mmCIF file with all atom_site columns, C-alpha atoms in Angstrom:
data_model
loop_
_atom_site.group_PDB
_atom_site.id
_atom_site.type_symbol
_atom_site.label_atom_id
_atom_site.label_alt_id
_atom_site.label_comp_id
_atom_site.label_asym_id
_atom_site.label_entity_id
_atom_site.label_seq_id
_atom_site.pdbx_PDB_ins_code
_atom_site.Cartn_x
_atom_site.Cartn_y
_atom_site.Cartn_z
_atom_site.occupancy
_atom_site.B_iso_or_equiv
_atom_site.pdbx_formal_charge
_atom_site.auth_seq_id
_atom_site.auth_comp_id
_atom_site.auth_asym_id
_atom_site.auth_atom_id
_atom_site.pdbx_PDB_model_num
ATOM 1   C CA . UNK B 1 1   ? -23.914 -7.989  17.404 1.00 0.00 ? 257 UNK B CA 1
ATOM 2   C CA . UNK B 1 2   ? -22.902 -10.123 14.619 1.00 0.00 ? 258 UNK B CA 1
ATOM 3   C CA . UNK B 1 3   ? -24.611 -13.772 13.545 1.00 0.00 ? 259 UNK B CA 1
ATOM 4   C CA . UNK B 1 4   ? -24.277 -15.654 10.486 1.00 0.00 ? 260 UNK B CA 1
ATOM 5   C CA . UNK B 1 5   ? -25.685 -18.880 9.117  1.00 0.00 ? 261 UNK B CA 1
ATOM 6   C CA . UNK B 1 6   ? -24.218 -22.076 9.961  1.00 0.00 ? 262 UNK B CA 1
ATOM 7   C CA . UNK B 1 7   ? -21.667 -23.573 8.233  1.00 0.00 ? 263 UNK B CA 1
ATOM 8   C CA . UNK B 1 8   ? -23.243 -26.772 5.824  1.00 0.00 ? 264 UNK B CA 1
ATOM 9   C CA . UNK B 1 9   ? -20.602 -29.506 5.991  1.00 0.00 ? 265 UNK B CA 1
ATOM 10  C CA . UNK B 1 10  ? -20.766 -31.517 2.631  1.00 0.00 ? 266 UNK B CA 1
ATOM 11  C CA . UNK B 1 11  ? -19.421 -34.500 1.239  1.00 0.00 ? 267 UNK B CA 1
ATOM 12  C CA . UNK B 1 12  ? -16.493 -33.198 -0.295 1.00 0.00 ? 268 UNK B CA 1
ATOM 13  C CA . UNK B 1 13  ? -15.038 -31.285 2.760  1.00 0.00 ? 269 UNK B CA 1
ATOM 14  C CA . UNK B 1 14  ? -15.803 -34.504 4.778  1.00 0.00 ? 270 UNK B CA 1
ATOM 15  C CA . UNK B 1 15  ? -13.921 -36.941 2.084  1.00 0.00 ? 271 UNK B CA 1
ATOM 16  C CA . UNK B 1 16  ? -10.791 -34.267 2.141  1.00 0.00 ? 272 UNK B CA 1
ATOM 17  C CA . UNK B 1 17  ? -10.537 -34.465 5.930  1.00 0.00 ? 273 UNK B CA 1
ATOM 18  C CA . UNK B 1 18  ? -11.035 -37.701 5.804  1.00 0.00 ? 274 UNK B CA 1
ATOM 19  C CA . UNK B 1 19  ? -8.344  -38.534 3.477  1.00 0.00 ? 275 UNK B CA 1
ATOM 20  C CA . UNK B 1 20  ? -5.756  -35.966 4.779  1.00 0.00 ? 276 UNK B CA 1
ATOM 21  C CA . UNK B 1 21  ? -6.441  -37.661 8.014  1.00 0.00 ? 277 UNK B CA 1
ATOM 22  C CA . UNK B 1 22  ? -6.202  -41.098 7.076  1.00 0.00 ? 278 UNK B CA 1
ATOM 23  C CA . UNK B 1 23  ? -10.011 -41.868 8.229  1.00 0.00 ? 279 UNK B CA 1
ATOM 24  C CA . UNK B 1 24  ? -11.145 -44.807 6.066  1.00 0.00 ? 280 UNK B CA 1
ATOM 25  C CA . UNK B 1 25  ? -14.743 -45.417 7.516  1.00 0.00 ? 281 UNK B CA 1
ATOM 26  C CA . UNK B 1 26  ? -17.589 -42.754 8.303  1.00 0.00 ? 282 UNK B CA 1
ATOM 27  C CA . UNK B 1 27  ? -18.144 -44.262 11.500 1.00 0.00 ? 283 UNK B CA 1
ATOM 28  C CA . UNK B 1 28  ? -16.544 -40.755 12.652 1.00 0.00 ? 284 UNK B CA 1
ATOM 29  C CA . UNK B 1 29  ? -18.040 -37.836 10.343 1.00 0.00 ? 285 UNK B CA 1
ATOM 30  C CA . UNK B 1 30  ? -19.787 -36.739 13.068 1.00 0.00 ? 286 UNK B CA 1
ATOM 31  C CA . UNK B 1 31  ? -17.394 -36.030 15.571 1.00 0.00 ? 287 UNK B CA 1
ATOM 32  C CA . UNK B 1 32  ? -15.014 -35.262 12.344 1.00 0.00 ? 288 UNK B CA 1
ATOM 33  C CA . UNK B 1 33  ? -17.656 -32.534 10.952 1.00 0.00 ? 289 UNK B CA 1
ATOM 34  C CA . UNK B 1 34  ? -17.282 -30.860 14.432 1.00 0.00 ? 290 UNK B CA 1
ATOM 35  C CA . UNK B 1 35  ? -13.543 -30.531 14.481 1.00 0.00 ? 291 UNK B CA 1
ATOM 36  C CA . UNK B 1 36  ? -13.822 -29.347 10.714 1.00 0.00 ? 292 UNK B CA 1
ATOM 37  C CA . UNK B 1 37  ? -16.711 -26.622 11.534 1.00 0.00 ? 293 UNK B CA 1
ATOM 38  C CA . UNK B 1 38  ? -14.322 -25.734 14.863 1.00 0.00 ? 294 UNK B CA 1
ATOM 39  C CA . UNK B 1 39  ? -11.574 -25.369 12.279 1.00 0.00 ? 295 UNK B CA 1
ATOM 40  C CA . UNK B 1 40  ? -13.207 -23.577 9.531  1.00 0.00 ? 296 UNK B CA 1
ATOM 41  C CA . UNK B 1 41  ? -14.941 -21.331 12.335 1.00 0.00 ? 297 UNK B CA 1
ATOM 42  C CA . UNK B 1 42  ? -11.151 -20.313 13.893 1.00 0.00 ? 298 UNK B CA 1
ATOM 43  C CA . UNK B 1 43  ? -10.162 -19.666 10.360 1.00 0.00 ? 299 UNK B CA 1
ATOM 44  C CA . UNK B 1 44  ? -12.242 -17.115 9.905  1.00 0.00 ? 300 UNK B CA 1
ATOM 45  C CA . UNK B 1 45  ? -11.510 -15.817 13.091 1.00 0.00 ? 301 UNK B CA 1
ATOM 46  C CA . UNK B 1 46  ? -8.387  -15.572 12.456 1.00 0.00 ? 302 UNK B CA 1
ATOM 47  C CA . UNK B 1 47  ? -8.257  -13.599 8.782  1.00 0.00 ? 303 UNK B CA 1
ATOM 48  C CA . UNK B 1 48  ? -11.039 -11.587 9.995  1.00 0.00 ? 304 UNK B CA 1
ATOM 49  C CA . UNK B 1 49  ? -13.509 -12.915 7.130  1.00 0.00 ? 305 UNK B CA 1
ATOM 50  C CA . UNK B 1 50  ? -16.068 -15.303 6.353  1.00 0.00 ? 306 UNK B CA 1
ATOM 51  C CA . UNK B 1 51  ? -14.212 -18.192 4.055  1.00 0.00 ? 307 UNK B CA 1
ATOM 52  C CA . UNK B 1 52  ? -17.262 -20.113 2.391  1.00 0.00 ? 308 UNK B CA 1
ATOM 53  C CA . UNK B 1 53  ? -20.333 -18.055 1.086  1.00 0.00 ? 309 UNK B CA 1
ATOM 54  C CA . UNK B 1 54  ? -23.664 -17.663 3.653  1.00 0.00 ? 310 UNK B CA 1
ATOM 55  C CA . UNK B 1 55  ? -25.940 -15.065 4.845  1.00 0.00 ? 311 UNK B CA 1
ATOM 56  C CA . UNK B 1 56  ? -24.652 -13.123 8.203  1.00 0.00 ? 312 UNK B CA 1
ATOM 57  C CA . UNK B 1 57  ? -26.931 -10.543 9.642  1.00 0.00 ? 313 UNK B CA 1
ATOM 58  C CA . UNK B 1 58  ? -25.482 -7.773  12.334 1.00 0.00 ? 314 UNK B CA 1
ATOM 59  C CA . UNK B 1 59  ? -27.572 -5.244  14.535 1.00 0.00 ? 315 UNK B CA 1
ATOM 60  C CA . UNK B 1 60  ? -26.374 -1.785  14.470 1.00 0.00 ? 316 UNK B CA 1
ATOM 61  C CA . UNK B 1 61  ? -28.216 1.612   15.733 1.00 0.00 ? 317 UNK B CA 1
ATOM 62  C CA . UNK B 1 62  ? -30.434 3.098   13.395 1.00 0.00 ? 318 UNK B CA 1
ATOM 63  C CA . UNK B 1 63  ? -28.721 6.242   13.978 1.00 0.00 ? 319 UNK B CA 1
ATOM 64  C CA . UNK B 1 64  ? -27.572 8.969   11.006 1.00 0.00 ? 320 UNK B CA 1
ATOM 65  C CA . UNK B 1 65  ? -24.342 8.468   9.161  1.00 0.00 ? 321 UNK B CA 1
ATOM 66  C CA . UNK B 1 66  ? -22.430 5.585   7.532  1.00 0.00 ? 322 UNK B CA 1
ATOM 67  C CA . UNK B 1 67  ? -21.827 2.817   9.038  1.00 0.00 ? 323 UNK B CA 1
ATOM 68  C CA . UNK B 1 68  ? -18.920 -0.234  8.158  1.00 0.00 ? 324 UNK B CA 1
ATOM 69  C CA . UNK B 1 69  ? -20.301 -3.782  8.859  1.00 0.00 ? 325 UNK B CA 1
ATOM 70  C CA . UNK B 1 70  ? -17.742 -6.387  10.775 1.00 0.00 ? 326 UNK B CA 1
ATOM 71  C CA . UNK B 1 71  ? -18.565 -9.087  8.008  1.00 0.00 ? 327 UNK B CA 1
ATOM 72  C CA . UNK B 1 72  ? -16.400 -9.189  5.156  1.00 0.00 ? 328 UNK B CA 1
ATOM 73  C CA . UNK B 1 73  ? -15.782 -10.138 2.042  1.00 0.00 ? 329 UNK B CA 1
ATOM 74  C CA . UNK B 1 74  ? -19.382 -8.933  1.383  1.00 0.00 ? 330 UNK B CA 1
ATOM 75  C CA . UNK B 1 75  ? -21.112 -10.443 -1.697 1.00 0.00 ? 331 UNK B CA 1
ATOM 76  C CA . UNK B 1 76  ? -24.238 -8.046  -1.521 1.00 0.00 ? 332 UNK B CA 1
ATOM 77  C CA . UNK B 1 77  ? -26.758 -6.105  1.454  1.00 0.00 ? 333 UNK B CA 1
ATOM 78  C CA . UNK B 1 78  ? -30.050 -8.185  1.118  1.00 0.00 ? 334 UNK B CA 1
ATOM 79  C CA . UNK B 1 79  ? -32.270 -6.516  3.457  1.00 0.00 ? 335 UNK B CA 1
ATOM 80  C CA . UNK B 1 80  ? -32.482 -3.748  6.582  1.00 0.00 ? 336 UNK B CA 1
ATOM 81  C CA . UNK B 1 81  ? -35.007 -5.259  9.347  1.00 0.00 ? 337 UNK B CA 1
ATOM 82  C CA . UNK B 1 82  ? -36.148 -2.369  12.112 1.00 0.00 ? 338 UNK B CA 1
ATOM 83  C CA . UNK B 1 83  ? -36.304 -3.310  15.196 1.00 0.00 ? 339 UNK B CA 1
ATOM 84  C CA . UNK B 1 84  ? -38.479 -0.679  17.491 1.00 0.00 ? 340 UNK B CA 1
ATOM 85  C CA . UNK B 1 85  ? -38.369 -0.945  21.121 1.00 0.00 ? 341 UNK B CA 1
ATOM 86  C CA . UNK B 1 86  ? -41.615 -1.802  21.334 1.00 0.00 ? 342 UNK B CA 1
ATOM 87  C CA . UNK B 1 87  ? -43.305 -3.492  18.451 1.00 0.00 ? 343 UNK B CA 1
ATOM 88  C CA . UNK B 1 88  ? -42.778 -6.039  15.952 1.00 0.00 ? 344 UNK B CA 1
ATOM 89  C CA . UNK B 1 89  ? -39.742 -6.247  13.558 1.00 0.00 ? 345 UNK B CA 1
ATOM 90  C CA . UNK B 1 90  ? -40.347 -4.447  10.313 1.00 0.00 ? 346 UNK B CA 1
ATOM 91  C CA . UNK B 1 91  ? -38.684 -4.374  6.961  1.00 0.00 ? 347 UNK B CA 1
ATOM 92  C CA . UNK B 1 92  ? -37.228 -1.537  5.786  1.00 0.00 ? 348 UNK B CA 1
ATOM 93  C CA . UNK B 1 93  ? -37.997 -0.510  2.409  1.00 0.00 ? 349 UNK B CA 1
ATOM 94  C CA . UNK B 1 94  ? -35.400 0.049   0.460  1.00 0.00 ? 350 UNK B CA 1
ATOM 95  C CA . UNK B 1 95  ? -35.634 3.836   0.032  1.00 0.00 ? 351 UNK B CA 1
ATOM 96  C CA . UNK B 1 96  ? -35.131 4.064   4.201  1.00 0.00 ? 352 UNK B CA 1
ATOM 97  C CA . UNK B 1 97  ? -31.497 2.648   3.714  1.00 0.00 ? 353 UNK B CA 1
ATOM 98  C CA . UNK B 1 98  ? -28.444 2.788   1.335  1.00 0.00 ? 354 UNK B CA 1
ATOM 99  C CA . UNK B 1 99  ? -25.722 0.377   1.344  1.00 0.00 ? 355 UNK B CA 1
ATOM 100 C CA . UNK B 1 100 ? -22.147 0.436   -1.027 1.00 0.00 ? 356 UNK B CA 1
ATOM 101 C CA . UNK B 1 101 ? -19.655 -2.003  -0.987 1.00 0.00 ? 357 UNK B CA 1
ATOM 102 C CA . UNK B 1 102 ? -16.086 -0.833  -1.272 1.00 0.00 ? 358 UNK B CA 1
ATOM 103 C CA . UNK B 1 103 ? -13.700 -2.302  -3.574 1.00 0.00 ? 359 UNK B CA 1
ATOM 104 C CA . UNK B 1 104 ? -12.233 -4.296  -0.556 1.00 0.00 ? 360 UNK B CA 1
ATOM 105 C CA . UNK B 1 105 ? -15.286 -6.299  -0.543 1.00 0.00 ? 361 UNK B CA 1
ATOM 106 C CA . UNK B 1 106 ? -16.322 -4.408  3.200  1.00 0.00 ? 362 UNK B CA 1
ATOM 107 C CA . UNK B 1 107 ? -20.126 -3.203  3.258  1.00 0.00 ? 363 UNK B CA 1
ATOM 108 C CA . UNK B 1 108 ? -20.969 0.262   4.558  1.00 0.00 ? 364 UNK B CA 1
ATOM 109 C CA . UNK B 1 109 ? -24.613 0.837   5.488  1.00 0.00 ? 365 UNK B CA 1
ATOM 110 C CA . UNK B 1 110 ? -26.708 4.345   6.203  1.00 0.00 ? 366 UNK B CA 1
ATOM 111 C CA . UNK B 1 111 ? -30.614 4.369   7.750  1.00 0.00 ? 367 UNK B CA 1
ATOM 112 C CA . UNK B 1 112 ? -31.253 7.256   5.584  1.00 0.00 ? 368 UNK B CA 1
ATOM 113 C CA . UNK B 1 113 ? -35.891 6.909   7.228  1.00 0.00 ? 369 UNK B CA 1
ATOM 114 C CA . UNK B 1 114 ? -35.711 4.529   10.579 1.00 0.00 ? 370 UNK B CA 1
ATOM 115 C CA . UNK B 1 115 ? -39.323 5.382   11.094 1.00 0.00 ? 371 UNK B CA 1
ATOM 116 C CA . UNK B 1 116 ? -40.013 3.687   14.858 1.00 0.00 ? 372 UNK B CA 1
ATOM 117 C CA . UNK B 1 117 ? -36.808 1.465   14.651 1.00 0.00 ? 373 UNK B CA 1
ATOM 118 C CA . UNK B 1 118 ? -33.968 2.351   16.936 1.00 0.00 ? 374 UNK B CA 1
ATOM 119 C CA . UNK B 1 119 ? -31.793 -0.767  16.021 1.00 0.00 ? 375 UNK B CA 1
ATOM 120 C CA . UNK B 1 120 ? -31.819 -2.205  12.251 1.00 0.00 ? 376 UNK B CA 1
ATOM 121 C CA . UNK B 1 121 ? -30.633 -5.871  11.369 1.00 0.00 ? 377 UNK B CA 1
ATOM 122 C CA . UNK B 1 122 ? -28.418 -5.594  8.501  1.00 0.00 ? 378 UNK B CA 1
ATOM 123 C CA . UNK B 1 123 ? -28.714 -8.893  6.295  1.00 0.00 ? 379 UNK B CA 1
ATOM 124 C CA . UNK B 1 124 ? -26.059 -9.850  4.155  1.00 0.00 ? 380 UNK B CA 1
ATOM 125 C CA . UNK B 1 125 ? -24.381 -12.204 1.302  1.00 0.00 ? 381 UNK B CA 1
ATOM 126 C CA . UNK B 1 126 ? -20.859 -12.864 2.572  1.00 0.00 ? 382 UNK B CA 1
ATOM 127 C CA . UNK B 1 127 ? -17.886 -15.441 2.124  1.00 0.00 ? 383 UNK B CA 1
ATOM 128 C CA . UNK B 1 128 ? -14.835 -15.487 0.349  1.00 0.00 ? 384 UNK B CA 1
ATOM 129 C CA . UNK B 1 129 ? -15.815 -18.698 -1.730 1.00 0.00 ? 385 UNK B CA 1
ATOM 130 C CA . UNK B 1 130 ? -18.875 -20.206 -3.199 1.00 0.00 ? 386 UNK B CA 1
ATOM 131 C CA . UNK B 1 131 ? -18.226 -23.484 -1.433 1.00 0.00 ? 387 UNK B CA 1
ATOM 132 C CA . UNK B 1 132 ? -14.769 -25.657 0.093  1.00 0.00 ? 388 UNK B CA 1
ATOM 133 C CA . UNK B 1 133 ? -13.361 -26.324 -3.344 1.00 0.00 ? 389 UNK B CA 1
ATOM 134 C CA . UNK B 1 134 ? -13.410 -22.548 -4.291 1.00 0.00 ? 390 UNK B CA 1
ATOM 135 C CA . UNK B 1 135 ? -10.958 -21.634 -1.541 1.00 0.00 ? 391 UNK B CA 1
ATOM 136 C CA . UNK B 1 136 ? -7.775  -21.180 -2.054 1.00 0.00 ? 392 UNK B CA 1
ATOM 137 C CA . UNK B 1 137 ? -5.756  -24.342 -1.226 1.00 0.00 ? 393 UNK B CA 1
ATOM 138 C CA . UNK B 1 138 ? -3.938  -22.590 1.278  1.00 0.00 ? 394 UNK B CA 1
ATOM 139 C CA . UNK B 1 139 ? -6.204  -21.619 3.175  1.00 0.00 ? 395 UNK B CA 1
ATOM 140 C CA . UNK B 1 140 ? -7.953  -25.390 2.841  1.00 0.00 ? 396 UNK B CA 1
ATOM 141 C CA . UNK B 1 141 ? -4.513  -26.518 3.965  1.00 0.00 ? 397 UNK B CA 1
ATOM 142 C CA . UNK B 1 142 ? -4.791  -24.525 6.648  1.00 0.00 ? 398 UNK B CA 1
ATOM 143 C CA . UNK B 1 143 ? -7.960  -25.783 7.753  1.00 0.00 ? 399 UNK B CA 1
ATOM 144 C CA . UNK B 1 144 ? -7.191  -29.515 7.106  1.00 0.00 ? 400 UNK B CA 1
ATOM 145 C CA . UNK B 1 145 ? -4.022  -29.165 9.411  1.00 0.00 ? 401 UNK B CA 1
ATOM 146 C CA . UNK B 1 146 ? -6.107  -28.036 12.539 1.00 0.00 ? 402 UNK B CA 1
ATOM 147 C CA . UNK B 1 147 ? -8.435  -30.133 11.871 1.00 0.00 ? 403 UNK B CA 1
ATOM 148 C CA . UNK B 1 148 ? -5.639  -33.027 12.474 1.00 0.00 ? 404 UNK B CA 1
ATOM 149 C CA . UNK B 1 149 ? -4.530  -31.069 14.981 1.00 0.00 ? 405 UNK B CA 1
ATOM 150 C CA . UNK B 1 150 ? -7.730  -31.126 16.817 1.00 0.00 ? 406 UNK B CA 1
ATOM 151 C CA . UNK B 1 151 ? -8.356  -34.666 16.330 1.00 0.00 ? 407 UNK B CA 1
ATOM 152 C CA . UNK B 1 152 ? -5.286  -35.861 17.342 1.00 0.00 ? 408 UNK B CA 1
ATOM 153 C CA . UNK B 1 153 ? -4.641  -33.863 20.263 1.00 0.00 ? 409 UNK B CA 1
ATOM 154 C CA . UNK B 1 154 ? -8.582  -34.424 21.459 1.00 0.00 ? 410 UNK B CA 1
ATOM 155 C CA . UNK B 1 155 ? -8.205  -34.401 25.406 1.00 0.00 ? 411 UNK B CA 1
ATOM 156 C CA . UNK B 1 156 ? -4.819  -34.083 25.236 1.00 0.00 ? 412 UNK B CA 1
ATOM 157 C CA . UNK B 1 157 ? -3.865  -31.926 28.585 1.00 0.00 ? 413 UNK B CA 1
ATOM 158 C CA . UNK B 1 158 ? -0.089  -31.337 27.171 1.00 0.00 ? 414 UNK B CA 1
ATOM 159 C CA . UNK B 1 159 ? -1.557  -30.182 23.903 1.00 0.00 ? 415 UNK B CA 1
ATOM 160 C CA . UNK B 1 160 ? 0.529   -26.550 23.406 1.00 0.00 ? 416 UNK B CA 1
ATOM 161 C CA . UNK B 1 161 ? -2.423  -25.133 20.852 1.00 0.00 ? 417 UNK B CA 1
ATOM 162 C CA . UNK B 1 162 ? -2.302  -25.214 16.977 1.00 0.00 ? 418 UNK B CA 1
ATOM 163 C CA . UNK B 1 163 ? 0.347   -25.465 14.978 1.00 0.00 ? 419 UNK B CA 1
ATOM 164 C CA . UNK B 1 164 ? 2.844   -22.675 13.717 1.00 0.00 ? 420 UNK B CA 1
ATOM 165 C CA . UNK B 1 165 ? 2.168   -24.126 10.288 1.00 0.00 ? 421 UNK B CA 1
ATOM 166 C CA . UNK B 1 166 ? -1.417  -22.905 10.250 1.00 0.00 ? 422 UNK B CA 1
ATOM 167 C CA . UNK B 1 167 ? -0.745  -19.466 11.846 1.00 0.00 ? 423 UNK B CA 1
ATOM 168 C CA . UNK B 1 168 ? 1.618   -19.300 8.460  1.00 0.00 ? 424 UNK B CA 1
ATOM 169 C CA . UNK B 1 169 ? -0.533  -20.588 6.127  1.00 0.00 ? 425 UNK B CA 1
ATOM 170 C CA . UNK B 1 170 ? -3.413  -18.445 7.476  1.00 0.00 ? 426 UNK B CA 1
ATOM 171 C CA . UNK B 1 171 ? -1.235  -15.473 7.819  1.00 0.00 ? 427 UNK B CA 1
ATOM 172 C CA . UNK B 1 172 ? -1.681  -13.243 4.188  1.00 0.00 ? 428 UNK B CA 1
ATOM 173 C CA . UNK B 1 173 ? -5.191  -13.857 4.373  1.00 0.00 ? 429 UNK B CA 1
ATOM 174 C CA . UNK B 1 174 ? -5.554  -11.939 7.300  1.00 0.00 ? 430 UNK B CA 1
ATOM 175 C CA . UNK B 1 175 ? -7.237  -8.577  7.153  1.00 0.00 ? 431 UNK B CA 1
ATOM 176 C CA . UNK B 1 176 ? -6.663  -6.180  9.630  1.00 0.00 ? 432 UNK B CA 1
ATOM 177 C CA . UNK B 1 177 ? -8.901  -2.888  10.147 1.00 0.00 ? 433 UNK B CA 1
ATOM 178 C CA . UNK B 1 178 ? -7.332  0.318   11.782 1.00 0.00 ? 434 UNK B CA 1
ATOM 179 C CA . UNK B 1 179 ? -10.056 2.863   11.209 1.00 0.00 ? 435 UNK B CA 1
ATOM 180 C CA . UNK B 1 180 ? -12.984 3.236   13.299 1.00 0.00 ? 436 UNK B CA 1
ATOM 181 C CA . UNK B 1 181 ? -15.746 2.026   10.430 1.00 0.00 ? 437 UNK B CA 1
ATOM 182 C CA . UNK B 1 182 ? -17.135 5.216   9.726  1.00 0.00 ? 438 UNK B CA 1
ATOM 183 C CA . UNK B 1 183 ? -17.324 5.695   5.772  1.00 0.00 ? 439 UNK B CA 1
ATOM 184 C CA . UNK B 1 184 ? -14.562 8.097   4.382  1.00 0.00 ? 440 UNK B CA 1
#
């Protein structure tokens, strides 16, 4: 199972999609902040990594062995929670786990000491950029164009889904995985 942290809409991603849309009043942001989150959030679905920097946490078995995290890029492993069957939550301390991040940014964690824990939450740094003006402006292209997308096609039953322009734009960002996670 893998969460992360919402997304915090700022000023400056609001004013770009405002401007790229042609939005002069505010009256909107909510409704706009929405599509952009919806945007931002398919983006990352898409590449197969988190665009703009938060924590993500992901529950794996506390079980022997390394173990790749979904999340990626990863900035840095903050902290192993256990999570018994019974019990409270725990922290692990930090000689109970290791965690290395590859030169591809991916995180690969191993429960060396459990202790009564047969699940761990796995807490983590990850996001490609610090915030929306650190991403590369393809990739806030990309975003900006479904986000006008989504606005103007809101309720729109003929609407035939994105446009090819994002898939393009979005494309060599895209990581794929073909291993099975475990560390080599």
């Amino acid at each position: 199972m893998l969460s992360h942290d919402a997304l915090g809409l700022d000023s400056v991603m609001l004013d770009e999609a405002r401007a790229y849309l042609r939005i002069e009043a505010d009256a909107e942001d909510t409704s706009l902040g929405a599509i952009l989150t919806a945007a931002i959030s398919h983006a990352e679905n898409f590449t197969g990594q988190m665009l703009i920097r938060r924590n993500a946490r992901q529950v794996i078995s506390a079980g022997s062995g390394w173990r790749r995290l979904a999340v990626t890029p990863v900035i840095e492993v903050i902290s192993a929670t256990g999570i018994p069957a019974d019990g409270a939550t725990f922290l692990l301390p930090d000689n109970a786990w290791q965690a290395e991040i590859d030169r591809n940014d991916d995180a690969y964690i191993r429960i060396r000491r459990p202790g009564a824990a047969g699940r761990v939450e796995v807490t983590v740094e990850a996001g490609l950029a610090e915030d929306w003006d650190g991403l590369p402006e393809a990739l806030r292209l990309a975003i900006l164009r479904l986000t006008g997308h989504l606005y103007t096609s809101r309720d729109d039953a003929q609407d035939a889904g994105p446009p090819a322009a994002v898939a393009a734009l979005l494309r060599p960002w895209r990581r794929m995985r073909l291993s099975d996670g475990a560390k080599r």
